[in-house]
Short mmCIF file of C-alpha atoms in Angstrom, two decimals:
data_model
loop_
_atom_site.label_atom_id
_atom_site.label_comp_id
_atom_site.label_asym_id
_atom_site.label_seq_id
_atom_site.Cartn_x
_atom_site.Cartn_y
_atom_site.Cartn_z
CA UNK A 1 146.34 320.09 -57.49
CA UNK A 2 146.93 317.00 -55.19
CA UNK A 3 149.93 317.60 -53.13
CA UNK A 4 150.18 321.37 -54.26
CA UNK A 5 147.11 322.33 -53.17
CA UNK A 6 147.90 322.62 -49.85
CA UNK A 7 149.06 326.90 -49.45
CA UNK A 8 152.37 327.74 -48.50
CA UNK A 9 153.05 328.95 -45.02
CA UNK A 10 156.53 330.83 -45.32
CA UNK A 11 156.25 331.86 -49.02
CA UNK A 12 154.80 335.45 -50.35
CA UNK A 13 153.38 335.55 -53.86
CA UNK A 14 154.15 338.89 -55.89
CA UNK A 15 151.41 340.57 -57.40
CA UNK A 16 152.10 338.94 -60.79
CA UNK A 17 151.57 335.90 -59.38
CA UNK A 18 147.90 333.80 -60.22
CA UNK A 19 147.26 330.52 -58.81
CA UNK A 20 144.79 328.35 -59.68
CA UNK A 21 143.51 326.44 -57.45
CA UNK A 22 141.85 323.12 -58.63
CA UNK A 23 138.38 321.09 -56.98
CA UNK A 24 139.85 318.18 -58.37
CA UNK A 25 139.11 316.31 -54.68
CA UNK A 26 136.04 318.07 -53.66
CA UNK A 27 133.51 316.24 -52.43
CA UNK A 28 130.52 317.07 -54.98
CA UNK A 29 127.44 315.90 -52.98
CA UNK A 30 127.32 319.45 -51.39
CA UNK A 31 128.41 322.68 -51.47
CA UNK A 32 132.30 322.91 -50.83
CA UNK A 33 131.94 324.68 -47.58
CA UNK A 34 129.06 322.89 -46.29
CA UNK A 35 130.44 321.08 -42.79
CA UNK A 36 128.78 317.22 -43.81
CA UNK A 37 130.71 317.14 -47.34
CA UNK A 38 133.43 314.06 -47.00
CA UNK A 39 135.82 316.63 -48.16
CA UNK A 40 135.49 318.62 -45.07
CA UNK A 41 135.65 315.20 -43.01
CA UNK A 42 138.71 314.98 -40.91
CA UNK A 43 138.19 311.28 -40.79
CA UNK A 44 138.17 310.14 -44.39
CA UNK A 45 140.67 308.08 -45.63
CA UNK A 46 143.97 309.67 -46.76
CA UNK A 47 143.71 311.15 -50.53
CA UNK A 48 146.31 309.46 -52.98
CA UNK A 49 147.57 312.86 -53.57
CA UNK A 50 148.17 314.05 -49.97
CA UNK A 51 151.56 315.49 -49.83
CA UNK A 52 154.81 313.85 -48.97
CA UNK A 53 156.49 314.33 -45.75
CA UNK A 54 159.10 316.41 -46.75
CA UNK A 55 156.53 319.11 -48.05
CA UNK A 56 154.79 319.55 -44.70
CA UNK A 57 157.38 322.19 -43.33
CA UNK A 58 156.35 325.09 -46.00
CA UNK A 59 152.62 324.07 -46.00
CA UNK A 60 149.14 323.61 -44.48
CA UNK A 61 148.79 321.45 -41.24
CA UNK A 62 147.95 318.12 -42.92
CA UNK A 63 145.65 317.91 -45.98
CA UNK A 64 143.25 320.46 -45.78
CA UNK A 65 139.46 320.11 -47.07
CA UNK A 66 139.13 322.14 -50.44
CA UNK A 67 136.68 324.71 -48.97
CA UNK A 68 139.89 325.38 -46.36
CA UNK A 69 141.84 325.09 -49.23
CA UNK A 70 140.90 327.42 -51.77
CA UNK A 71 140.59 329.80 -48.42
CA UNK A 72 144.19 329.22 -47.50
CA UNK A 73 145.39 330.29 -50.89
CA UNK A 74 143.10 333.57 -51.48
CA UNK A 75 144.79 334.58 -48.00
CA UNK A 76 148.58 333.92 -49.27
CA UNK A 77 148.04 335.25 -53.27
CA UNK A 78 146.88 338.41 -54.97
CA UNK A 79 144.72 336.78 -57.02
CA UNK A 80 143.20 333.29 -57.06
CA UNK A 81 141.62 331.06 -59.90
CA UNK A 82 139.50 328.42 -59.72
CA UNK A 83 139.35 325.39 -61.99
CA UNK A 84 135.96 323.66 -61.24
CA UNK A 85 134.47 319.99 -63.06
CA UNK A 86 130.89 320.23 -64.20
CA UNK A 87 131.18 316.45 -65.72
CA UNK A 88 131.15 312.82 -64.26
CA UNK A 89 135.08 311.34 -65.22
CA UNK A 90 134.18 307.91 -64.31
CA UNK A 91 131.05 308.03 -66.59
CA UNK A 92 130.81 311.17 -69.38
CA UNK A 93 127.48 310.34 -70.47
CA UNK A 94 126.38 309.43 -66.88
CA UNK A 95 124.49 311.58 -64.40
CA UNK A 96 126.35 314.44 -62.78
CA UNK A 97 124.47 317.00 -60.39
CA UNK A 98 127.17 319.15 -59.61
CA UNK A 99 124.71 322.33 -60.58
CA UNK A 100 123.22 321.49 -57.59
CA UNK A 101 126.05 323.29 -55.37
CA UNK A 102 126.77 325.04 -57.95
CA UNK A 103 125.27 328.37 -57.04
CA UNK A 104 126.76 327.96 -52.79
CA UNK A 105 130.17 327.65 -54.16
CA UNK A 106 130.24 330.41 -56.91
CA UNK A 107 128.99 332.20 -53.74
CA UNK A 108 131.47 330.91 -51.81
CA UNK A 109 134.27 331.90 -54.22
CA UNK A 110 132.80 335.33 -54.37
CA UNK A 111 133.53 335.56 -50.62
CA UNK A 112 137.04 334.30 -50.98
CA UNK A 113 137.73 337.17 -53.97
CA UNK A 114 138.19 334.43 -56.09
CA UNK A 115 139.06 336.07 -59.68
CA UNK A 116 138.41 333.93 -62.23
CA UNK A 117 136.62 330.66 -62.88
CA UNK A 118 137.21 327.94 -65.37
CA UNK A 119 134.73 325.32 -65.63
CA UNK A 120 135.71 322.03 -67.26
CA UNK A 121 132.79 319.78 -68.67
CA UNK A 122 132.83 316.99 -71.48
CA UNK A 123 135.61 317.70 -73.67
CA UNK A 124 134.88 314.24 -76.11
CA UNK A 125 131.64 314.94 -77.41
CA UNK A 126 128.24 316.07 -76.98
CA UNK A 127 125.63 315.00 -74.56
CA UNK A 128 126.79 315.31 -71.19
CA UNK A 129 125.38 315.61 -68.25
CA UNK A 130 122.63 318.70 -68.99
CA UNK A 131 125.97 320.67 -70.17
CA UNK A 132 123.71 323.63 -72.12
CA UNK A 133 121.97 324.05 -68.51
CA UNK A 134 125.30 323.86 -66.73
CA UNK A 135 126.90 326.66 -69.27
CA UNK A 136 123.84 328.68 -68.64
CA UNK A 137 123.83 328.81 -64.94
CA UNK A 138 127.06 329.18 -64.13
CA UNK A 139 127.72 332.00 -66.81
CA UNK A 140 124.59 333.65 -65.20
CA UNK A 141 126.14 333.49 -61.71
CA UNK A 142 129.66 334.77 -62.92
CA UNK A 143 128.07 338.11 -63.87
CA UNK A 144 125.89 338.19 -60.55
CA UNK A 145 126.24 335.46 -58.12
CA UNK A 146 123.34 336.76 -56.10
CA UNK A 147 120.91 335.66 -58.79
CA UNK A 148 119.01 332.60 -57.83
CA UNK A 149 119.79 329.31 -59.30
CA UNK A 150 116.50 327.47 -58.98
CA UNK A 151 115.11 330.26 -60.87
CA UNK A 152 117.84 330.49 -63.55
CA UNK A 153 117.08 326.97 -63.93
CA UNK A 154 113.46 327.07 -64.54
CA UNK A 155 114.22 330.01 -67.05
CA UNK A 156 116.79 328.20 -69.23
CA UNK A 157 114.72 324.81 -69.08
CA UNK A 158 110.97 326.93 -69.88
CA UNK A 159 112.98 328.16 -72.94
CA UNK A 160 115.56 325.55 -74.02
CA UNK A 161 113.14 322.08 -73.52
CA UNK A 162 109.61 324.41 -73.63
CA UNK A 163 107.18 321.60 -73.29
CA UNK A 164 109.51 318.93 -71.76
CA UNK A 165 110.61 321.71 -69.07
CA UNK A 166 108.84 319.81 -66.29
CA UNK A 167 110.02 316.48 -66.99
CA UNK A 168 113.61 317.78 -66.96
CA UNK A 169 112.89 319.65 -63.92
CA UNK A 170 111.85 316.28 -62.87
CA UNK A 171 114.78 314.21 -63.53
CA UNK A 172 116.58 317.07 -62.01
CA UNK A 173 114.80 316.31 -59.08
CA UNK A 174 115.58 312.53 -58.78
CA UNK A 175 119.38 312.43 -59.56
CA UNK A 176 119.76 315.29 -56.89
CA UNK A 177 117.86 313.08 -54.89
CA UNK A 178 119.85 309.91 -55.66
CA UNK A 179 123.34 312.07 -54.98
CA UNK A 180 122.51 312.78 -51.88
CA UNK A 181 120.96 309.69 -50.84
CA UNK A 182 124.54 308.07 -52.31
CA UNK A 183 126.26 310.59 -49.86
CA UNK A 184 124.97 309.18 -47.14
CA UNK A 185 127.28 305.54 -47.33
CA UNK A 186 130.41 306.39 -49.18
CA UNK A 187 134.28 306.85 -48.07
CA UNK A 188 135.51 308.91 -50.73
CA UNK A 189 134.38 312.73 -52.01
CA UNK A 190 131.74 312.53 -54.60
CA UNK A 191 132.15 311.03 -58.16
CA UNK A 192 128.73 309.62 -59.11
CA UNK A 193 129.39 306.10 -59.97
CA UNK A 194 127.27 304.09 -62.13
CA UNK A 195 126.37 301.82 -58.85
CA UNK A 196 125.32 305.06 -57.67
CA UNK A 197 122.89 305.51 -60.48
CA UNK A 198 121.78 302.04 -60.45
CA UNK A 199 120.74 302.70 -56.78
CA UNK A 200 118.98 305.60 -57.67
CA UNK A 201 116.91 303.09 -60.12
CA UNK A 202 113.89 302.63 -57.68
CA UNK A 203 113.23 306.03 -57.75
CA UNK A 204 112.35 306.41 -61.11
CA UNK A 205 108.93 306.09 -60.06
CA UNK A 206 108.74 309.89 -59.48
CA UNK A 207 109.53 310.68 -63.28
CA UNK A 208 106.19 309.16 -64.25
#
């Protein structure tokens, strides 16, 4: 990832050949092909991996967003892997909503004949960010990503947390809200910070 991700323009990939492509710099508010994601903002400040000059001739105009990306790449290989993040790096216990966009972008690798998906979470220990939930849903969408997430979440919670479904539901609720009231005033893709969460503090009104 970083300055790789960009695809080549003037190489062809044999057969044999996998790549996976990484979300490392995805913007995680929204889904990855969703036009108001900072990722997809020609104006945001330059990533610290953006490739060096002298890679420019073999690929991609510039540094492309990662839904362009991941696009450019299914176009140039035979078949295309995606490693995704389902965990907050900056804080592993902290909130996380990626499962939010998670359903649009399995959807959206399904339309770029994506072949495989990795999904890296808390590797240190247990108790991240609803990780169980996360599993669930995105195994559910890997067999068929038409399924609906809302409802695949209100399946897994009704059976997993049974009588403290709707308070999870809940809390759901508020740190979606809180990401993408954070979204709104940021200049880099989406890492939930804890000065994020902190600002999400006065909602936690709603969870009563």
């Amino acid at each position: 990832y970083w300055w790789s991700f960009p695809a080549p323009q003037k190489l062809k990939l044999h057969p044999n050949v996998i790549v996976r492509a990484s979300t490392i710099h995805a913007d995680f508010a929204l889904p990855l092909d969703d036009p108001r994601t900072l990722s997809n903002d020609p104006r945001r400040p330059p990533d610290p991996g953006r490739p060096p000059a002298d890679c420019q001739p073999l690929c991609t105009d510039g540094w492309p967003s990662t839904a362009v990306g991941l696009a450019n790449w299914s176009r140039v290989a035979h078949k295309t892997y995606i490693w995704d993040y389902g965990v907050n790096f900056q804080q592993f216990l902290g909130p996380f909503p990626s499962w939010a966009a998670l359903g649009a972008n399995m959807r959206f690798f399904h339309r770029q004949n994506v072949h495989g998906l990795y999904r890296e979470c808390d590797a240190w220990g247990p108790g991240a960010e609803l990780v169980e939930l996360q599993d669930y849903l995105a195994s559910k969408l890997m067999f068929n990503v038409s399924r609906n997430e809302t409802e695949l979440i209100e399946e897994f919670c009704s059976a997993y947390y049974r009588k403290a479904a709707r308070h999870i539901m809940r809390y759901m609720d508020v740190m979606a809200g809180a990401m993408h009231a954070a979204a709104t005033n940021r200049s880099r893709p989406y890492f939930m910070s804890i000065g994020e969460v902190t600002g999400a503090l006065p909602m936690s009104s709603r969870l009563s």
